[in-house]
Short mmCIF file of C-alpha atoms in Angstrom, two decimals:
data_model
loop_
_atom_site.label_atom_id
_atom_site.label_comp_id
_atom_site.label_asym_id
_atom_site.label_seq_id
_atom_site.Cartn_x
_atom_site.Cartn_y
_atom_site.Cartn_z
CA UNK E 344 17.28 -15.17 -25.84
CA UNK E 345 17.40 -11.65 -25.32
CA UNK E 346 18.87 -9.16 -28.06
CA UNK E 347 21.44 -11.33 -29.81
CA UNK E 348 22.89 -12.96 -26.44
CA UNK E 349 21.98 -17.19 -27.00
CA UNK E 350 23.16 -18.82 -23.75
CA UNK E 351 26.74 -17.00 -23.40
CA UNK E 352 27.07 -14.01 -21.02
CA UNK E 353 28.22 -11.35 -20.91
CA UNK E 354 27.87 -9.94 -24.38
CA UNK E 355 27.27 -6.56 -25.25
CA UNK E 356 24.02 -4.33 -26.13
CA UNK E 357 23.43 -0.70 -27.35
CA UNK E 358 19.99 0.79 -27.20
CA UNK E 359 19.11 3.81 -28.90
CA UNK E 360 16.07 5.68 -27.27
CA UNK E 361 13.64 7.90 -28.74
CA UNK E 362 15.21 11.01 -27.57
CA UNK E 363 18.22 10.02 -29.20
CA UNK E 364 20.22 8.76 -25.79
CA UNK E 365 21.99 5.74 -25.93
CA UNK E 366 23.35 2.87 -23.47
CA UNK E 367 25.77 0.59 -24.08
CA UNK E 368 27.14 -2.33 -22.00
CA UNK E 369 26.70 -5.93 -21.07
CA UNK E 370 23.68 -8.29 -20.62
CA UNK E 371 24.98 -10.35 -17.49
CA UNK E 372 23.00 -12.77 -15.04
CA UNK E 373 22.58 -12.36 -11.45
CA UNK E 374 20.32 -13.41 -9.05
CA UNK E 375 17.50 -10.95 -7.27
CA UNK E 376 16.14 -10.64 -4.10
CA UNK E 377 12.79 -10.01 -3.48
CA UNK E 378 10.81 -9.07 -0.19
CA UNK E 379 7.85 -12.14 -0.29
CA UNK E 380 5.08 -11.27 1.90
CA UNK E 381 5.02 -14.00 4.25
CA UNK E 382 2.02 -12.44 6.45
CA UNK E 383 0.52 -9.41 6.97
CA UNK E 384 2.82 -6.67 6.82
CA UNK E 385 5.60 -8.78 7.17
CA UNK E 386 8.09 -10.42 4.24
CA UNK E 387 10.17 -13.10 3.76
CA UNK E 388 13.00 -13.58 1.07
CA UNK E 389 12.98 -15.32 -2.32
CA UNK E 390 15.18 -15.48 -4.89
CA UNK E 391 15.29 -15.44 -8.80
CA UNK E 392 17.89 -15.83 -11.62
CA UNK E 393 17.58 -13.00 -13.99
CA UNK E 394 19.64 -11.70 -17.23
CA UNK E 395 19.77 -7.53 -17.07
CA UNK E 396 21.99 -5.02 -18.69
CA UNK E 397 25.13 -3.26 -16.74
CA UNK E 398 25.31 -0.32 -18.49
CA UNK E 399 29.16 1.17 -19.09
CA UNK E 400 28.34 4.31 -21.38
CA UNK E 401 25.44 6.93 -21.32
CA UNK E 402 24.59 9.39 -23.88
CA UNK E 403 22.40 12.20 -24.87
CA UNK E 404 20.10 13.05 -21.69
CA UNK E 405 21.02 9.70 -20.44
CA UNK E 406 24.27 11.28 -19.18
CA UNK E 407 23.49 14.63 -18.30
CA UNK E 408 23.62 15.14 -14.33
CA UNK E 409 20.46 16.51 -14.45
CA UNK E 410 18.82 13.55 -16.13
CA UNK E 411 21.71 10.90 -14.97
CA UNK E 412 19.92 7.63 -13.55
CA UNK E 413 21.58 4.78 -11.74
CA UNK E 414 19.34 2.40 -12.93
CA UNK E 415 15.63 1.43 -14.49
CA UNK E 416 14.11 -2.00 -13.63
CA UNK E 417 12.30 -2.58 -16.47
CA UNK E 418 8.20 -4.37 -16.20
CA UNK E 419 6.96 -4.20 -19.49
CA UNK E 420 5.18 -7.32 -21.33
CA UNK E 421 8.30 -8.19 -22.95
CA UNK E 422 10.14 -11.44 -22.78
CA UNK E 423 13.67 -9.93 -21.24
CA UNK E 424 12.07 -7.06 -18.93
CA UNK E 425 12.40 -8.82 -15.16
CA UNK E 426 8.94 -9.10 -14.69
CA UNK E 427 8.27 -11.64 -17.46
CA UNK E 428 11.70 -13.27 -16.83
CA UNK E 429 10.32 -14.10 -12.99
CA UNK E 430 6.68 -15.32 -13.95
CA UNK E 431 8.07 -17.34 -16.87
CA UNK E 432 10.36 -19.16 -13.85
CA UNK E 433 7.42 -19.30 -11.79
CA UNK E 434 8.47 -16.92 -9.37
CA UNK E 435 5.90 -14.83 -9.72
CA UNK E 436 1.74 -13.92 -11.17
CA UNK E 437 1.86 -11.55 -14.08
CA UNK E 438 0.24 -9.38 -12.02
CA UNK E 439 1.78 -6.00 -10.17
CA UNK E 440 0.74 -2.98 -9.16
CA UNK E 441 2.40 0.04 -8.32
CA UNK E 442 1.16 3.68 -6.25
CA UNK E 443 3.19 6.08 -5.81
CA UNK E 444 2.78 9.30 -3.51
CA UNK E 445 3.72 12.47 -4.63
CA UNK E 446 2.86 14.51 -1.69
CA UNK E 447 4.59 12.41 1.23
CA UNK E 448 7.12 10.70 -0.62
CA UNK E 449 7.40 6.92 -1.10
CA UNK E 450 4.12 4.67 -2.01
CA UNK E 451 3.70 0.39 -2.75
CA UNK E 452 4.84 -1.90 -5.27
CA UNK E 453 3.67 -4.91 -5.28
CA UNK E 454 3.82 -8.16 -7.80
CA UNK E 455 0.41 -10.36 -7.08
CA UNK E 456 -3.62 -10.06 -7.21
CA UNK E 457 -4.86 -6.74 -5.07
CA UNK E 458 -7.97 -8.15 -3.27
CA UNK E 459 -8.42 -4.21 -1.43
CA UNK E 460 -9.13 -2.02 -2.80
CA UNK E 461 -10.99 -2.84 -5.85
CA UNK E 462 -10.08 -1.78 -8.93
CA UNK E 463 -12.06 -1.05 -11.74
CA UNK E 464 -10.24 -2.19 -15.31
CA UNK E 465 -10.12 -1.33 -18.90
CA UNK E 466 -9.01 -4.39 -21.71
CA UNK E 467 -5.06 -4.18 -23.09
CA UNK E 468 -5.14 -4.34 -26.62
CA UNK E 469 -3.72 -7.43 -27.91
CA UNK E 470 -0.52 -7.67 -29.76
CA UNK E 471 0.91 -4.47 -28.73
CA UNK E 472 4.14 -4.12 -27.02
CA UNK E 473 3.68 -1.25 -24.65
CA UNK E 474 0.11 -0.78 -21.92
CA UNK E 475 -1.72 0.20 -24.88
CA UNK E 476 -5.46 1.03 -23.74
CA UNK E 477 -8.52 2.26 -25.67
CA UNK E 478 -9.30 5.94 -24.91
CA UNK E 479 -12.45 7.29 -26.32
CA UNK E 480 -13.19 10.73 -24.85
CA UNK E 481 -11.16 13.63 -23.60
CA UNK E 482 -12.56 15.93 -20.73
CA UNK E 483 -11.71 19.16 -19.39
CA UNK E 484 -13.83 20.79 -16.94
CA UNK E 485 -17.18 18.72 -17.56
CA UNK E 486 -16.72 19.49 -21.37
CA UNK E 487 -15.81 16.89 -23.66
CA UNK E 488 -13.60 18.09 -26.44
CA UNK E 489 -14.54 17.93 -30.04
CA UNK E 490 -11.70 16.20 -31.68
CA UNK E 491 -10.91 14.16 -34.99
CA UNK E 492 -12.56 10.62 -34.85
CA UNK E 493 -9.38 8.93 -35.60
CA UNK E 494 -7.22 10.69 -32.64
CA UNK E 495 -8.03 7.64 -30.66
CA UNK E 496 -6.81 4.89 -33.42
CA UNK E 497 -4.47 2.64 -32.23
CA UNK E 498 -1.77 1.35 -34.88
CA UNK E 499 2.13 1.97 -35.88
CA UNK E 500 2.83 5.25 -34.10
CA UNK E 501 -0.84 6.03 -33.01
CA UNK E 502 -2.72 5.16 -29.66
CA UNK E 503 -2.46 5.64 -26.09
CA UNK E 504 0.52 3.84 -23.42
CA UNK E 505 0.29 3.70 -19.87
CA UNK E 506 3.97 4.44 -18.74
CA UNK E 507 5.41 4.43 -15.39
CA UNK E 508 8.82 4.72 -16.76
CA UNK E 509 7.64 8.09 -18.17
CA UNK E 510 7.42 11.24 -15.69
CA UNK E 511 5.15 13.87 -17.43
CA UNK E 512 1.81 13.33 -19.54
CA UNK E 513 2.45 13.76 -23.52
CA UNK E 514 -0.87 14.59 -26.07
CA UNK E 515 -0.92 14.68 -29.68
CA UNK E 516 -0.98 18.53 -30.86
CA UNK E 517 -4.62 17.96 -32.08
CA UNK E 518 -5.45 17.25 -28.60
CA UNK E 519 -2.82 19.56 -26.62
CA UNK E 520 -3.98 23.01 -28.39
CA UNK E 521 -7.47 22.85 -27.37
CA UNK E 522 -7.02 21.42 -24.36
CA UNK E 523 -4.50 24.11 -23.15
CA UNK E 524 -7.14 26.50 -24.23
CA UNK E 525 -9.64 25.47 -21.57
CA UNK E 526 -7.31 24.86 -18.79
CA UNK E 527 -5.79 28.56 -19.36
CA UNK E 528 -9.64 29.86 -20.15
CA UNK E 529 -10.19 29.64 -16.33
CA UNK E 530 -7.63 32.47 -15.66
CA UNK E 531 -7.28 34.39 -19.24
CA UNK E 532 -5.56 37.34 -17.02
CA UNK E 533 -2.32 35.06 -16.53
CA UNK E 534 1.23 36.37 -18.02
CA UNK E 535 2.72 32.36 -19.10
CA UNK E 536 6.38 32.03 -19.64
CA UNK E 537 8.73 28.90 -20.69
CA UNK E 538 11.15 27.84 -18.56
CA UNK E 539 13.47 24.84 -19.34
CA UNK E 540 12.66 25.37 -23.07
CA UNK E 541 9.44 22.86 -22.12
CA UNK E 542 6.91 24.09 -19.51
CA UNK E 543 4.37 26.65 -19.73
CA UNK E 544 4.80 28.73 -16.54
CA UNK E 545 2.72 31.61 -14.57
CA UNK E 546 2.12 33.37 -11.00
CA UNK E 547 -1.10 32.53 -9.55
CA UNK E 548 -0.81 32.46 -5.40
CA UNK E 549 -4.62 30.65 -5.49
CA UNK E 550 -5.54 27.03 -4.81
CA UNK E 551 -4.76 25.45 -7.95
CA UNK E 552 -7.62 23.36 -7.48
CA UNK E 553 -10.16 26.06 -7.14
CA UNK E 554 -8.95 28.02 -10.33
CA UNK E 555 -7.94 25.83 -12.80
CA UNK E 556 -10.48 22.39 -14.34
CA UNK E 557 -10.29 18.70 -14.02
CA UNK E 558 -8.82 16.94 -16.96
CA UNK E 559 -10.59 13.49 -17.46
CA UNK E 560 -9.88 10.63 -19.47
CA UNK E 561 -12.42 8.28 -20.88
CA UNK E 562 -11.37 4.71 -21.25
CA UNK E 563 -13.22 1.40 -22.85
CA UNK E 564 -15.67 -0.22 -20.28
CA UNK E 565 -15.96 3.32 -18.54
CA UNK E 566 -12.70 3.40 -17.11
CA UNK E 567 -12.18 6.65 -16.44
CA UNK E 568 -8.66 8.52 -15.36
CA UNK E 569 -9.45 12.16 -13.23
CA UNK E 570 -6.54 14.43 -13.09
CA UNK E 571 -6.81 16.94 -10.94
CA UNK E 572 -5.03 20.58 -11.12
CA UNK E 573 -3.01 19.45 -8.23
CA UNK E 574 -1.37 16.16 -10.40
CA UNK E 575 -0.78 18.33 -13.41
CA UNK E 576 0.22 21.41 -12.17
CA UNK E 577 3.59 21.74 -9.62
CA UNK E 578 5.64 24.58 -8.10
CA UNK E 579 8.96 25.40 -8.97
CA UNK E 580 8.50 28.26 -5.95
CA UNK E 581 5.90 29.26 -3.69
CA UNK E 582 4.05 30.97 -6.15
CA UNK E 583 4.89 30.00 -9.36
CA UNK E 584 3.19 26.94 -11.46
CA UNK E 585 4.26 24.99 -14.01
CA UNK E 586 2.16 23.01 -16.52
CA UNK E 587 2.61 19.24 -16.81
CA UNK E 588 1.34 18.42 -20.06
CA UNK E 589 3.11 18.31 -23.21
CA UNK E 590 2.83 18.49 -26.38
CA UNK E 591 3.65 14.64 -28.86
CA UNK E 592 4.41 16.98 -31.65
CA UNK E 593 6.99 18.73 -30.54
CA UNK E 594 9.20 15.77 -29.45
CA UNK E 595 9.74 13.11 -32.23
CA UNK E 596 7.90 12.45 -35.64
CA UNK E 597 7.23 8.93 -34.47
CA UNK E 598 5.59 10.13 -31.16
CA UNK E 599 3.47 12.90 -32.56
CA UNK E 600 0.42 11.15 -32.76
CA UNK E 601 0.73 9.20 -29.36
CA UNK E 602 -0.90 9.57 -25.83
CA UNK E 603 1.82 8.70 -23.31
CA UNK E 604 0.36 9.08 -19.88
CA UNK E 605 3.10 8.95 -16.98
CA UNK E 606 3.78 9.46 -13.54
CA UNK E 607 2.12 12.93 -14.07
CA UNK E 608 -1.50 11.42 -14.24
CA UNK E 609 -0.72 8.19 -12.56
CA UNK E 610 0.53 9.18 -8.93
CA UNK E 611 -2.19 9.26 -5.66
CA UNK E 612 -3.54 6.51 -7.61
CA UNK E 613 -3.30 2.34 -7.04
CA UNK E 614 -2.39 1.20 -10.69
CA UNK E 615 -2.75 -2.50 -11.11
CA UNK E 616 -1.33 -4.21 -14.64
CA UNK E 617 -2.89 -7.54 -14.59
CA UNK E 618 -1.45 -9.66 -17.85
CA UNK E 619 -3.31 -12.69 -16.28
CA UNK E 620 -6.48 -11.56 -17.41
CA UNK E 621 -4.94 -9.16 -20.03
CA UNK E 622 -6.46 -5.63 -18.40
CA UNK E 623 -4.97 -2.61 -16.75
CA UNK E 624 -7.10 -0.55 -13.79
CA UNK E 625 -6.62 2.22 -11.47
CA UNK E 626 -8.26 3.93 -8.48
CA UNK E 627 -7.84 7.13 -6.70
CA UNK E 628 -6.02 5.73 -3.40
CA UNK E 629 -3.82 6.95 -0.33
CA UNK E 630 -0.56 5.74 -1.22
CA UNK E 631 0.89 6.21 2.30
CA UNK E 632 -1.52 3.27 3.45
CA UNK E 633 -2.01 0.33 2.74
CA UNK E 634 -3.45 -2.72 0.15
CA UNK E 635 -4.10 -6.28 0.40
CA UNK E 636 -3.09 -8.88 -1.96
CA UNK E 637 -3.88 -12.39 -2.29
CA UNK E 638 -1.00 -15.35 -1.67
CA UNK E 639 -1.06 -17.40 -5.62
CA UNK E 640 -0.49 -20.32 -4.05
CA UNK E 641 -2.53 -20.68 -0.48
CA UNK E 642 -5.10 -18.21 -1.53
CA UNK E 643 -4.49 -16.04 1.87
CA UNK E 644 -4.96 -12.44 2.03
CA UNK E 645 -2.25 -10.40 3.38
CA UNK E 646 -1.51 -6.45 4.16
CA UNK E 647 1.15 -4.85 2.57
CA UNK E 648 2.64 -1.24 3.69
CA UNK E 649 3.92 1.63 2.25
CA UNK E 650 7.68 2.35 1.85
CA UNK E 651 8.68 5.47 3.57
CA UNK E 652 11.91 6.88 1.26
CA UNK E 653 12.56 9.92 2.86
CA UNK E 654 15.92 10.31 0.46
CA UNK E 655 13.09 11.74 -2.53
CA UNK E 656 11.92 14.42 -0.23
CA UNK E 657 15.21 16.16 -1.02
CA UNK E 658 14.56 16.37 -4.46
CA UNK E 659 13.84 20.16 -5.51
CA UNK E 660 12.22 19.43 -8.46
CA UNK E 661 8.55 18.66 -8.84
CA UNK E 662 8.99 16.27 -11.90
CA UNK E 663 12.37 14.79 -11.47
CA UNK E 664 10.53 14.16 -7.55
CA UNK E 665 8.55 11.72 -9.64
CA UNK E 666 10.70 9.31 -11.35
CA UNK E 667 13.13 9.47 -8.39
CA UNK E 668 10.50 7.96 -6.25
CA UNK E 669 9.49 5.45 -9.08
CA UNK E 670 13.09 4.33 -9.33
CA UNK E 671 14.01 4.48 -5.62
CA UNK E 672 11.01 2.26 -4.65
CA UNK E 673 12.19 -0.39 -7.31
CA UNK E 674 15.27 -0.79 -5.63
CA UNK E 675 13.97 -0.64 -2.01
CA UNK E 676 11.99 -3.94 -2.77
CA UNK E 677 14.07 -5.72 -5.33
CA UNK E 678 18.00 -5.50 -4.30
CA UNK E 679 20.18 -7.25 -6.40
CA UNK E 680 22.92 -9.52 -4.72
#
C-alpha cells in the first residue's frame, strides 16, 4: 500500500516538502524499462511493474522555472520508492550505486554488487528512514574541529543523511561557523558577497585547490569522505567563486541540527548503497570510466560504461549542473513505457 492507495489506482496524493513546496497528483501503475547488462558493456531489456506519482500541480520552488523539475525517481529504503518496489518483485539486489561527473558531464548508475573498484563502507544505522551514517570527526585542513560531543547524535531531527536527491552540502550552525572560519582563514584578504540570498561569494583568479583547505569527514569504521576545494567551491564566471556549503540553521527548525551531504560532496566519487548487507561506501573514482558489477544470479562479472549526456553541459549553473545530471542519468537508464 502506498499513502492511502489499497489496490485501486489512480487515487490522489499531496506531499508537502520541507521547504514548504508541494505536489499533488495521482499514484498510477506502469511498467519500467530497464537496461540489464547482459555482458560486458552491453545490455539487454527487462521489465518491472511499478506504482509512481504523476504529478498535476507544483508549488513553492517546486514550480519556479528556475527550480522546475520534470521528474525525481525516487531510491530511498522505503517501501513505495522504485527501488524497493523492484527488489521486493525480485527484479532486482538492494544494491545500487551511483557516480556522477561534474567536470565532463554524465557518470554510472547502476543497481547490483560493484566487484571494481572496491569500496570501503561505513554501517547504516538501523531503523532510520533516510542513509543515516555515523560521523565522528570534522576536518578542515589537517585540523580537526573542536565541536560539542553531541553534534554527531543521531535521533528525531539530529544526525547525518547521505542524499543524492540533494544538490549542495548543509551543516548545523555549530559546525558551519567554525568551519567557514578556516576555509576563509587561508585568504583573510578576500572581499565575500551574497548572491542569490544563499552563497558566500569572492574574486580569487588562483587555483582553488592551492589556496583554499580540504574539508574531511570522519565516518564509523574509518570511512572517511575528502572534499576537495574544487567539489565545494564553483564559478559563476571566470573569476568569481562561490561557496557550497550551507548553513542547517538557516533553512528550517527541523533541519537545524542535521548534516545533509549531497551532490556537492558526493560527485567524482563511486557511491555504493548496499541494503543487502545494510552499509553505505564511497571511493574517489573517474566517473567517465568504467566499473564492474557482479550478475545476482550466474555470479559473472561484467563492465559497465559511463553515460555521455551532453544535454547537462548546457547548463550555466554550477549547482543546478548537479541535480540536472543526477536526474537526466535516471531517465537515460530507466525509461518508462
Amino acid at each position: 500500500m502506498i499513502d492511502g492507495c489499497k489496490k485501486e489506482f489512480p487515487c490522489q496524493y499531496s506531499i508537502t516538502y520541507g521547504d514548504g513546496s508541494v505536489t499533488s497528483g495521482f499514484y498510477i501503475r506502469d511498467n519500467v524499462q530497464l537496461d540489464q547488462v547482459t555482458g560486458n558493456l552491453q545490455t539487454g531489456t527487462l521489465n518491472g511493474s511499478i506504482v509512481f506519482g504523476c504529478g498535476s500541480e507544483q508549488s513553492g520552488q517546486l514550480g519556479t522555472s528556475s527550480e522546475a523539475l520534470d521528474g525525481i525517481i525516487g531510491f530511498g529504503q522505503a517501501n513505495s520508492s522504485m527501488f524497493s518496489q523492484l527488489a521486493d518483485a525480485g527484479k532486482v539486489k538492494r544494491v545500487f550505486s551511483h557516480c556522477l561527473d561534474s567536470v565532463k558531464g554524465g557518470g554510472i548508475f547502476a543497481i547490483g554488487q560493484v566487484v571494481s573498484p572496491k569500496v570501503a563502507t561505513t554501517p547504516l544505522i538501523p531503523n532510520q528512514p533516510h542513509y543515516n551514517v555515523g560521523l565522528k570527526d570534522v576536518e578542515v585542513g589537517n585540523e580537526i574541529l573542536d565541536l560539542p560531543s553531541d553534534i554527531f547524535d543521531t535521533g528525531d531531527r539530529k544526525g547525518t543523511i547521505i542524499d543524492s536527491g540533494t544538490t549542495l552540502a548543509y551543516v548545523p550552525s555549530a559546525v558551519f561557523e567554525p568551519m567557514m572560519a578556516k576555509i576563509m582563514a587561508r585568504q583573510p584578504g578576500l572581499k565575500t558577497h551574497i548572491v542569490e540570498e544563499q552563497f558566500t561569494c569572492f574574486q580569487y583568479n588562483g587555483n582553488v585547490d592551492d589556496g583554499f583547505p580540504v574539508v574531511k569527514f570522519h565516518f564509523e569504521d574509518n570511512l572517511n569522505l575528502a572534499v576537495h576545494p574544487h567539489d565545494y567551491l564553483f564559478s559563476i564566471r571566470e573569476d568569481v567563486w562561490c561557496l557550497g556549503w550551507q548553513d542547517s540553521g538557516q533553512q528550517s527548525r527541523d533541519s537545524k541540527d542535521m548534516f545533509l551531504l549531497g551532490d556537492l560532496v558526493l560527485s567524482n566519487k563511486l557511491v555504493v548503497y548496499d541494503l543487502e548487507n545494510q552499509v553505505l561506501g564511497w571511493t574517489d573514482y573517474n566517473c567517465s570510466s568504467s566499473i564492474k558489477i557482479k550478475d545476482g544470479k550466474t555470479g559473472t562479472v561484467y563492465e559497465v560504461s559511463a553515460k555521455d549526456i551532453s544535454r547537462a553541459s548546457q547548463s550555466t549553473n554550477p549547482v543546478r549542473h548537479l541535480t540536472f545530471l543526477w536526474l537526466l542519468l535516471s531517465a537515460v537508464l530507466h525509461r518508462f513505457v
